[in-house]
Tab-separated table of N, CA and C in Angstrom:
chain	number	residue	atom	x	y	z
A	100	ASP	N	39.409	-85.864	-85.833
A	100	ASP	CA	38.371	-85.042	-86.094
A	100	ASP	C	37.400	-85.263	-84.726
A	101	PHE	N	36.821	-84.367	-84.282
A	101	PHE	CA	35.797	-84.462	-83.205
A	101	PHE	C	34.536	-84.073	-83.787
A	102	SER	N	33.416	-84.843	-83.644
A	102	SER	CA	32.150	-84.449	-84.072
A	102	SER	C	31.436	-83.985	-82.945
A	103	ALA	N	30.502	-83.007	-83.234
A	103	ALA	CA	29.555	-82.330	-82.223
A	103	ALA	C	28.355	-82.034	-83.011
A	104	THR	N	27.273	-82.252	-82.181
A	104	THR	CA	25.937	-81.979	-82.803
A	104	THR	C	25.274	-80.679	-82.099
A	105	SER	N	24.369	-80.105	-82.675
A	105	SER	CA	23.830	-78.906	-82.231
A	105	SER	C	22.095	-78.913	-82.640
A	106	ASP	N	21.486	-78.652	-81.820
A	106	ASP	CA	19.998	-78.722	-82.222
A	106	ASP	C	19.523	-77.374	-82.516
A	107	SER	N	20.092	-76.254	-82.128
A	107	SER	CA	19.540	-74.914	-82.278
A	107	SER	C	20.692	-73.878	-82.103
A	108	GLY	N	20.499	-72.610	-82.559
A	108	GLY	CA	21.438	-71.663	-82.335
A	108	GLY	C	21.617	-71.101	-83.751
A	109	PRO	N	22.246	-69.759	-83.785
A	109	PRO	CA	22.508	-69.161	-84.822
A	109	PRO	C	23.730	-69.610	-85.558
A	110	GLY	N	23.604	-69.884	-86.929
A	110	GLY	CA	24.848	-70.491	-87.685
A	110	GLY	C	25.188	-72.038	-87.412
A	111	THR	N	24.283	-72.603	-86.772
A	111	THR	CA	24.631	-74.046	-86.565
A	111	THR	C	23.790	-74.977	-87.580
A	112	THR	N	24.454	-76.215	-87.658
A	112	THR	CA	23.643	-77.113	-88.531
A	112	THR	C	23.449	-78.284	-87.779
A	113	GLY	N	22.876	-79.393	-88.271
A	113	GLY	CA	22.403	-80.460	-87.539
A	113	GLY	C	23.761	-81.336	-86.923
A	114	SER	N	24.844	-81.361	-87.796
A	114	SER	CA	25.985	-82.013	-87.261
A	114	SER	C	27.155	-81.180	-87.661
A	115	GLU	N	28.175	-80.853	-86.891
A	115	GLU	CA	29.405	-80.000	-87.202
A	115	GLU	C	30.455	-80.878	-86.857
A	116	VAL	N	31.649	-80.693	-87.637
A	116	VAL	CA	32.840	-81.311	-87.336
A	116	VAL	C	33.780	-80.256	-86.786
A	117	LEU	N	34.587	-80.578	-85.765
A	117	LEU	CA	35.658	-79.737	-85.266
A	117	LEU	C	36.989	-80.472	-85.541
A	118	ASN	N	37.687	-79.863	-86.537
A	118	ASN	CA	39.006	-80.541	-86.986
A	118	ASN	C	40.191	-79.709	-86.671
A	119	ASP	N	40.098	-78.758	-85.843
A	119	ASP	CA	41.326	-77.985	-85.380
A	119	ASP	C	41.378	-78.056	-83.869
A	120	TYR	N	41.976	-79.217	-83.195
A	120	TYR	CA	42.365	-79.255	-81.907
A	120	TYR	C	43.721	-79.494	-81.680
A	121	GLU	N	44.434	-78.972	-80.754
A	121	GLU	CA	45.724	-79.157	-80.514
A	121	GLU	C	45.936	-78.984	-78.960
A	122	GLU	N	46.908	-79.677	-78.320
A	122	GLU	CA	47.242	-79.378	-76.923
A	122	GLU	C	48.779	-79.747	-76.846
A	123	GLY	N	49.431	-79.307	-75.971
A	123	GLY	CA	50.767	-79.333	-75.761
A	123	GLY	C	51.219	-78.513	-74.731
A	124	THR	N	52.692	-78.602	-74.540
A	124	THR	CA	53.456	-77.800	-73.474
A	124	THR	C	54.017	-76.469	-74.153
A	125	TRP	N	54.392	-75.523	-73.424
A	125	TRP	CA	55.132	-74.407	-73.796
A	125	TRP	C	56.022	-74.119	-72.612
A	126	THR	N	57.141	-73.383	-73.049
A	126	THR	CA	58.154	-72.882	-72.088
A	126	THR	C	58.095	-71.382	-72.000
A	127	GLY	N	57.970	-70.890	-70.737
A	127	GLY	CA	57.688	-69.490	-70.504
A	127	GLY	C	59.086	-68.856	-70.167
A	128	ALA	N	59.315	-67.678	-70.331
A	128	ALA	CA	60.453	-66.915	-69.982
A	128	ALA	C	59.887	-65.597	-69.406
A	129	MET	N	60.685	-64.779	-68.656
A	129	MET	CA	60.296	-63.528	-67.864
A	129	MET	C	61.222	-62.396	-68.408
A	130	THR	N	60.556	-61.190	-68.553
A	130	THR	CA	61.183	-59.979	-68.838
A	130	THR	C	60.713	-58.936	-67.940
A	131	LEU	N	61.555	-58.075	-67.393
A	131	LEU	CA	61.230	-57.236	-66.532
A	131	LEU	C	61.644	-55.581	-67.174
A	132	GLY	N	60.926	-54.630	-66.520
A	132	GLY	CA	61.188	-53.318	-67.101
A	132	GLY	C	62.628	-52.909	-66.710
A	133	SER	N	63.236	-53.411	-65.659
A	133	SER	CA	64.568	-53.114	-65.184
A	133	SER	C	65.015	-54.330	-64.378
A	134	GLY	N	66.357	-54.497	-64.457
A	134	GLY	CA	67.067	-55.654	-63.639
A	134	GLY	C	66.736	-56.925	-64.531
A	135	SER	N	66.923	-58.119	-63.990
A	135	SER	CA	66.640	-59.231	-64.598
A	135	SER	C	66.146	-60.428	-63.574
A	136	ALA	N	65.412	-61.293	-64.474
A	136	ALA	CA	65.010	-62.498	-63.456
A	136	ALA	C	64.802	-63.691	-64.361
A	137	THR	N	64.844	-64.837	-63.945
A	137	THR	CA	64.584	-66.033	-64.856
A	137	THR	C	63.634	-66.899	-63.923
A	138	PHE	N	63.006	-67.925	-64.748
A	138	PHE	CA	62.070	-68.839	-64.071
A	138	PHE	C	63.129	-70.003	-63.747
A	139	ASN	N	62.831	-70.840	-62.804
A	139	ASN	CA	63.497	-71.996	-62.410
A	139	ASN	C	63.363	-72.886	-63.699
A	140	ALA	N	64.302	-73.586	-64.254
A	140	ALA	CA	64.253	-74.267	-65.416
A	140	ALA	C	63.362	-75.599	-65.256
A	141	SER	N	63.191	-75.992	-64.008
A	141	SER	CA	62.357	-77.231	-63.661
A	141	SER	C	60.911	-76.668	-63.489
A	142	TYR	N	60.560	-75.521	-63.411
A	142	TYR	CA	59.120	-74.891	-63.263
A	142	TYR	C	58.793	-73.788	-64.187
A	143	ASN	N	59.101	-73.918	-65.468
A	143	ASN	CA	58.713	-73.038	-66.338
A	143	ASN	C	57.982	-73.357	-67.721
A	144	THR	N	57.277	-74.603	-67.494
A	144	THR	CA	56.573	-75.258	-68.551
A	144	THR	C	55.247	-75.197	-68.214
A	145	GLY	N	54.417	-74.715	-69.078
A	145	GLY	CA	52.905	-74.741	-69.007
A	145	GLY	C	52.267	-75.715	-69.980
A	146	ASN	N	50.922	-75.665	-69.965
A	146	ASN	CA	50.218	-76.483	-70.842
A	146	ASN	C	49.317	-75.492	-71.649
A	147	TYR	N	48.976	-75.982	-72.836
A	147	TYR	CA	48.067	-75.283	-73.618
A	147	TYR	C	47.067	-76.198	-74.356
A	148	THR	N	45.808	-75.580	-74.595
A	148	THR	CA	44.680	-76.297	-75.377
A	148	THR	C	44.420	-75.248	-76.437
A	149	LYS	N	44.345	-75.748	-77.626
A	149	LYS	CA	43.829	-74.766	-78.663
A	149	LYS	C	42.709	-75.532	-79.488
A	150	VAL	N	41.440	-74.937	-79.600
A	150	VAL	CA	40.431	-75.553	-80.117
A	150	VAL	C	39.867	-74.359	-81.153
A	151	GLY	N	40.134	-74.654	-82.517
A	151	GLY	CA	39.958	-73.562	-83.434
A	151	GLY	C	40.863	-72.269	-83.072
A	152	ARG	N	40.309	-71.160	-82.892
A	152	ARG	CA	40.895	-70.057	-82.658
A	152	ARG	C	41.094	-69.694	-81.100
A	153	LEU	N	40.480	-70.476	-80.264
A	153	LEU	CA	40.334	-70.373	-78.756
A	153	LEU	C	41.548	-71.104	-78.184
A	154	VAL	N	42.458	-70.310	-77.425
A	154	VAL	CA	43.646	-70.987	-76.809
A	154	VAL	C	43.528	-70.776	-75.113
A	155	THR	N	43.713	-71.790	-74.463
A	155	THR	CA	43.779	-71.741	-73.083
A	155	THR	C	45.090	-72.117	-72.503
A	156	LEU	N	45.783	-71.233	-71.685
A	156	LEU	CA	47.136	-71.641	-71.187
A	156	LEU	C	46.902	-71.667	-69.568
A	157	THR	N	47.722	-72.740	-68.971
A	157	THR	CA	47.723	-72.995	-67.647
A	157	THR	C	49.111	-73.186	-67.405
A	158	GLY	N	49.455	-72.872	-66.024
A	158	GLY	CA	50.827	-73.164	-65.642
A	158	GLY	C	50.969	-72.842	-64.073
A	159	ALA	N	52.070	-73.102	-63.745
A	159	ALA	CA	52.668	-72.739	-62.449
A	159	ALA	C	54.197	-72.555	-62.455
A	160	PHE	N	54.642	-71.232	-62.611
A	160	PHE	CA	56.064	-70.962	-62.955
A	160	PHE	C	56.687	-70.536	-61.520
A	161	LEU	N	57.804	-70.900	-61.311
A	161	LEU	CA	58.661	-70.399	-60.127
A	161	LEU	C	59.969	-69.645	-60.451
A	162	VAL	N	60.040	-68.502	-59.858
A	162	VAL	CA	61.323	-67.660	-60.123
A	162	VAL	C	62.460	-68.212	-59.645
A	163	GLY	N	63.523	-68.390	-60.332
A	163	GLY	CA	64.769	-69.147	-59.873
A	163	GLY	C	65.873	-68.124	-59.598
A	164	SER	N	65.953	-67.021	-60.268
A	164	SER	CA	66.878	-65.995	-59.917
A	164	SER	C	66.403	-64.556	-60.225
A	165	VAL	N	66.892	-63.559	-59.529
A	165	VAL	CA	66.713	-62.154	-59.689
A	165	VAL	C	67.860	-61.415	-59.482
A	166	SER	N	68.029	-60.180	-60.136
A	166	SER	CA	69.064	-59.267	-60.101
A	166	SER	C	68.567	-57.931	-60.214
A	167	SER	N	68.418	-57.074	-59.217
A	167	SER	CA	67.898	-55.756	-59.111
A	167	SER	C	66.494	-55.776	-59.835
A	168	PRO	N	65.516	-56.427	-59.488
A	168	PRO	CA	64.178	-56.580	-60.304
A	168	PRO	C	63.495	-55.259	-60.122
A	169	GLY	N	62.761	-54.697	-61.150
A	169	GLY	CA	61.910	-53.530	-61.038
A	169	GLY	C	61.160	-53.486	-62.402
A	170	GLY	N	60.234	-52.491	-62.222
A	170	GLY	CA	59.231	-51.980	-63.464
A	170	GLY	C	58.345	-53.284	-63.831
A	171	SER	N	57.999	-53.361	-64.950
A	171	SER	CA	56.818	-54.255	-65.323
A	171	SER	C	57.366	-55.678	-65.413
A	172	LEU	N	56.536	-56.578	-65.533
A	172	LEU	CA	56.828	-58.055	-65.596
A	172	LEU	C	55.919	-58.595	-66.734
A	173	THR	N	56.577	-59.337	-67.646
A	173	THR	CA	55.885	-59.934	-68.532
A	173	THR	C	56.415	-61.371	-68.842
A	174	ILE	N	55.594	-62.218	-69.321
A	174	ILE	CA	55.853	-63.655	-69.521
A	174	ILE	C	55.841	-63.859	-71.115
A	175	THR	N	56.852	-64.220	-71.680
A	175	THR	CA	57.072	-64.527	-73.025
A	175	THR	C	57.124	-66.047	-73.432
A	176	GLY	N	56.949	-66.307	-74.766
A	176	GLY	CA	57.018	-67.625	-75.174
A	176	GLY	C	55.773	-68.319	-75.299
A	177	LEU	N	54.750	-67.649	-75.335
A	177	LEU	CA	53.324	-68.128	-75.661
A	177	LEU	C	53.249	-68.770	-76.910
A	178	PRO	N	52.615	-69.984	-76.917
A	178	PRO	CA	52.576	-70.742	-78.110
A	178	PRO	C	51.790	-70.085	-79.338
A	179	PHE	N	51.040	-69.311	-79.051
A	179	PHE	CA	50.217	-68.583	-80.083
A	179	PHE	C	50.025	-67.055	-79.812
A	180	GLY	N	50.247	-66.329	-80.600
A	180	GLY	CA	50.006	-64.835	-80.278
A	180	GLY	C	48.588	-64.657	-80.345
A	181	ALA	N	48.037	-63.319	-79.791
A	181	ALA	CA	46.733	-63.070	-79.851
A	181	ALA	C	46.245	-62.483	-81.029
A	182	GLY	N	44.879	-62.585	-81.392
A	182	GLY	CA	44.572	-61.959	-82.665
A	182	GLY	C	44.211	-60.515	-82.455
A	183	GLY	N	43.843	-59.964	-83.589
A	183	GLY	CA	43.256	-58.491	-83.384
A	183	GLY	C	44.450	-57.656	-84.323
A	184	SER	N	43.939	-56.478	-84.443
A	184	SER	CA	44.739	-55.343	-85.241
A	184	SER	C	44.684	-53.997	-84.561
A	185	GLY	N	44.123	-54.100	-83.333
A	185	GLY	CA	44.030	-52.742	-82.621
A	185	GLY	C	42.793	-52.020	-82.775
A	186	GLY	N	42.566	-51.174	-81.791
A	186	GLY	CA	41.517	-50.313	-81.953
A	186	GLY	C	40.199	-50.708	-81.228
A	187	ASP	N	39.664	-51.709	-81.270
A	187	ASP	CA	38.602	-52.057	-80.734
A	187	ASP	C	38.467	-52.980	-79.545
A	188	TYR	N	39.609	-53.384	-79.270
A	188	TYR	CA	39.889	-54.318	-77.742
A	188	TYR	C	39.203	-55.563	-78.022
A	189	GLU	N	38.843	-55.986	-79.291
A	189	GLU	CA	38.066	-57.182	-79.472
A	189	GLU	C	38.870	-58.463	-79.074
A	190	TYR	N	40.189	-58.377	-79.019
A	190	TYR	CA	40.799	-59.695	-78.775
A	190	TYR	C	41.690	-59.593	-77.511
A	191	ARG	N	41.436	-58.633	-76.648
A	191	ARG	CA	42.245	-58.725	-75.335
A	191	ARG	C	41.469	-59.842	-74.542
A	192	ALA	N	42.526	-60.306	-73.479
A	192	ALA	CA	42.052	-61.066	-72.621
A	192	ALA	C	42.551	-60.999	-71.291
A	193	ALA	N	41.884	-61.301	-70.300
A	193	ALA	CA	42.378	-61.530	-68.918
A	193	ALA	C	42.186	-62.723	-68.357
A	194	GLY	N	42.973	-63.221	-67.263
A	194	GLY	CA	43.017	-64.473	-66.819
A	194	GLY	C	43.086	-64.506	-65.321
A	195	ALA	N	43.061	-65.616	-64.702
A	195	ALA	CA	43.213	-65.724	-63.372
A	195	ALA	C	44.661	-66.053	-62.908
A	196	ILE	N	45.066	-65.315	-61.824
A	196	ILE	CA	46.360	-65.748	-61.456
A	196	ILE	C	46.594	-65.487	-59.978
A	197	SER	N	47.457	-66.211	-59.303
A	197	SER	CA	47.642	-66.084	-57.969
A	197	SER	C	49.139	-66.186	-57.725
A	198	ASN	N	49.698	-65.571	-56.652
A	198	ASN	CA	51.042	-65.605	-56.519
A	198	ASN	C	51.308	-66.130	-54.895
A	199	TYR	N	52.679	-66.404	-54.851
A	199	TYR	CA	53.160	-66.861	-53.517
A	199	TYR	C	54.476	-66.349	-53.388
A	200	LEU	N	54.950	-65.765	-52.186
A	200	LEU	CA	56.086	-65.377	-51.888
A	200	LEU	C	56.700	-64.246	-52.551
A	201	THR	N	55.751	-63.146	-52.721
A	201	THR	CA	56.223	-61.882	-53.316
A	201	THR	C	56.552	-60.907	-52.167
A	202	THR	N	57.199	-59.872	-52.466
A	202	THR	CA	57.267	-58.847	-51.447
A	202	THR	C	56.390	-57.651	-51.648
A	203	GLY	N	56.369	-56.944	-50.660
A	203	GLY	CA	55.404	-55.652	-50.690
A	203	GLY	C	54.006	-56.088	-50.390
A	204	ASP	N	53.193	-55.050	-50.388
A	204	ASP	CA	51.845	-55.177	-50.077
A	204	ASP	C	50.933	-55.212	-51.381
A	205	LEU	N	50.526	-56.299	-51.902
A	205	LEU	CA	49.842	-56.531	-53.165
A	205	LEU	C	48.452	-56.767	-52.836
A	206	ASP	N	47.710	-55.707	-53.059
A	206	ASP	CA	46.261	-55.833	-52.800
A	206	ASP	C	45.435	-56.448	-53.920
A	207	SER	N	46.003	-56.347	-55.210
A	207	SER	CA	45.342	-56.902	-56.344
A	207	SER	C	46.465	-57.501	-57.319
A	208	LEU	N	46.224	-58.568	-57.994
A	208	LEU	CA	47.197	-59.126	-58.895
A	208	LEU	C	46.409	-59.551	-60.077
A	209	GLY	N	46.760	-59.046	-61.186
A	209	GLY	CA	46.163	-59.316	-62.449
A	209	GLY	C	47.008	-59.660	-63.663
A	210	MET	N	46.431	-60.269	-64.568
A	210	MET	CA	47.227	-60.477	-65.873
A	210	MET	C	46.335	-60.334	-67.180
A	211	PHE	N	47.024	-59.965	-68.262
A	211	PHE	CA	46.323	-59.958	-69.413
A	211	PHE	C	47.219	-60.037	-70.696
A	212	ILE	N	46.536	-60.310	-71.788
A	212	ILE	CA	47.340	-60.352	-72.992
A	212	ILE	C	46.575	-59.292	-73.866
A	213	GLY	N	47.481	-58.446	-74.375
A	213	GLY	CA	46.963	-57.418	-75.392
A	213	GLY	C	46.683	-57.800	-76.668
A	214	GLU	N	45.783	-57.286	-77.398
A	214	GLU	CA	45.440	-57.598	-78.901
A	214	GLU	C	46.665	-57.527	-79.696
A	215	ALA	N	46.751	-58.577	-80.638
A	215	ALA	CA	47.869	-58.750	-81.639
A	215	ALA	C	49.175	-58.995	-80.868
A	216	GLY	N	49.151	-59.605	-79.622
A	216	GLY	CA	50.211	-59.583	-78.669
A	216	GLY	C	50.705	-61.009	-78.598
A	217	SER	N	51.923	-61.199	-78.160
A	217	SER	CA	52.446	-62.574	-77.611
A	217	SER	C	53.208	-62.483	-76.312
A	218	LEU	N	52.663	-61.482	-75.527
A	218	LEU	CA	53.206	-61.365	-74.238
A	218	LEU	C	52.033	-61.388	-73.193
A	219	MET	N	52.283	-62.046	-71.908
A	219	MET	CA	51.367	-62.054	-70.921
A	219	MET	C	51.898	-60.935	-69.915
A	220	TYR	N	50.974	-60.042	-69.665
A	220	TYR	CA	51.362	-58.885	-68.640
A	220	TYR	C	50.823	-59.274	-67.243
A	221	ILE	N	51.886	-59.112	-66.136
A	221	ILE	CA	51.492	-59.318	-64.900
A	221	ILE	C	51.482	-57.985	-64.192
A	222	GLN	N	50.344	-57.647	-63.542
A	222	GLN	CA	50.372	-56.358	-62.669
A	222	GLN	C	49.993	-56.437	-61.483
A	223	SER	N	50.326	-55.666	-60.597
A	223	SER	CA	49.699	-55.496	-59.257
A	223	SER	C	49.282	-54.245	-59.124
A	224	ASP	N	48.007	-54.206	-58.363
A	224	ASP	CA	47.369	-52.925	-58.056
A	224	ASP	C	47.171	-52.033	-59.191
A	225	GLY	N	47.105	-52.585	-60.490
A	225	GLY	CA	46.668	-51.849	-61.650
A	225	GLY	C	47.888	-51.201	-62.267
A	226	ASP	N	49.095	-51.302	-61.590
A	226	ASP	CA	50.245	-50.579	-62.476
A	226	ASP	C	51.487	-51.510	-62.826
A	227	ASN	N	52.433	-51.089	-63.476
A	227	ASN	CA	53.343	-51.858	-64.121
A	227	ASN	C	54.617	-52.014	-63.180
A	228	THR	N	54.551	-52.230	-61.939
A	228	THR	CA	55.725	-52.169	-61.054
A	228	THR	C	55.793	-53.828	-60.395
A	229	MET	N	55.172	-54.697	-61.064
A	229	MET	CA	55.243	-56.156	-60.328
A	229	MET	C	56.570	-56.591	-60.222
A	230	GLY	N	57.576	-56.261	-61.235
A	230	GLY	CA	58.785	-56.692	-61.255
A	230	GLY	C	59.706	-56.335	-59.890
A	231	ALA	N	59.339	-55.352	-59.224
A	231	ALA	CA	59.938	-54.945	-57.932
A	231	ALA	C	59.444	-55.832	-56.896
A	232	ASN	N	58.509	-56.628	-57.054
A	232	ASN	CA	57.977	-57.464	-55.957
A	232	ASN	C	58.247	-58.949	-55.968
A	233	ILE	N	59.019	-59.258	-56.925
A	233	ILE	CA	59.307	-60.735	-56.997
A	233	ILE	C	60.759	-61.097	-56.282
A	234	GLN	N	60.872	-62.226	-55.949
A	234	GLN	CA	62.211	-62.683	-55.413
A	234	GLN	C	62.322	-64.206	-55.715
A	235	VAL	N	63.489	-64.537	-55.487
A	235	VAL	CA	63.560	-65.983	-55.673
A	235	VAL	C	62.536	-66.994	-55.032
A	236	ASN	N	62.040	-67.946	-55.652
A	236	ASN	CA	60.877	-68.762	-55.332
A	236	ASN	C	59.643	-68.095	-55.334
A	237	THR	N	59.458	-66.839	-55.870
A	237	THR	CA	58.108	-66.377	-56.098
A	237	THR	C	57.398	-67.289	-57.042
A	238	GLU	N	56.246	-67.648	-56.798
A	238	GLU	CA	55.415	-68.587	-57.667
A	238	GLU	C	54.161	-67.913	-58.267
A	239	PHE	N	54.012	-68.089	-59.553
A	239	PHE	CA	52.858	-67.589	-60.304
A	239	PHE	C	51.885	-68.738	-60.726
A	240	ARG	N	50.688	-68.881	-60.479
A	240	ARG	CA	49.906	-69.890	-60.908
A	240	ARG	C	48.776	-69.166	-61.828
A	241	PHE	N	48.574	-69.785	-62.876
A	241	PHE	CA	47.702	-68.881	-63.796
A	241	PHE	C	46.834	-69.775	-64.711
A	242	SER	N	45.747	-69.320	-65.263
A	242	SER	CA	44.972	-69.920	-66.381
A	242	SER	C	44.542	-68.678	-67.150
A	243	ILE	N	44.453	-68.625	-68.505
A	243	ILE	CA	44.009	-67.470	-69.239
A	243	ILE	C	43.535	-68.110	-70.532
A	244	THR	N	42.423	-67.623	-71.146
A	244	THR	CA	41.897	-68.081	-72.366
A	244	THR	C	41.800	-66.863	-73.244
A	245	TYR	N	42.227	-66.930	-74.447
A	245	TYR	CA	42.271	-65.843	-75.536
A	245	TYR	C	42.132	-66.325	-76.905
A	246	THR	N	41.883	-65.412	-77.803
A	246	THR	CA	41.593	-65.824	-79.274
A	246	THR	C	42.848	-65.464	-80.012
A	247	THR	N	43.253	-66.410	-80.704
A	247	THR	CA	44.551	-66.339	-81.552
A	247	THR	C	44.106	-65.687	-82.997
A	248	ALA	N	45.172	-65.299	-83.754
A	248	ALA	CA	44.893	-64.653	-84.963
A	248	ALA	C	44.168	-65.490	-86.182
A	249	ALA	N	44.761	-66.792	-86.284
A	249	ALA	CA	44.325	-67.575	-87.202
A	249	ALA	C	44.272	-69.077	-86.854
A	250	ILE	N	43.550	-69.791	-87.586
A	250	ILE	CA	43.491	-71.297	-87.217
A	250	ILE	C	44.764	-71.897	-87.828
C-alpha cells in the first residue's frame, strides 16, 4: 500500500491509501490493413504502470520483417483494455510517438487508443495508411496514458 495525504480538494480526506499499483512488461505485436509485418523479437517489449484505473505504456518497438505492407497499422497485446462503452469519447486517449526509418513523406504521426478497445492505432497525416510506410528496422518510440475499464 502507498499512503498519500491531501490538504484540500473535492472528495479528499486527510489521509488516503492507494492500494492498486502494478508495473511490469508487455509484448506488442503488429497488424496491418494488408500484407504482414512483425516486430523484432528482441525489441517488442514495453513497460506499463497501472495506478488505480490509470495505465501508462512506454516502449520502443523495432520492425523485424515486412511483406507487402499497406493500410492501417495497429499494435496489439496491450496489458489492459481501455474503459468506456462508446458514445461520449470519455475514455479515448492519445499519446506521443516518434518514428525512425519510415518511407514516404510523413508530415504528422499520431497514435490513439479507442474507448473500450485494446488496440493502439498508429496514423500518419490523420489517415489509416501508416502500414505502407514501414520497412525492416522502422522504429516506433511511444508513451501513452489511458483509463482502463476496472480496477
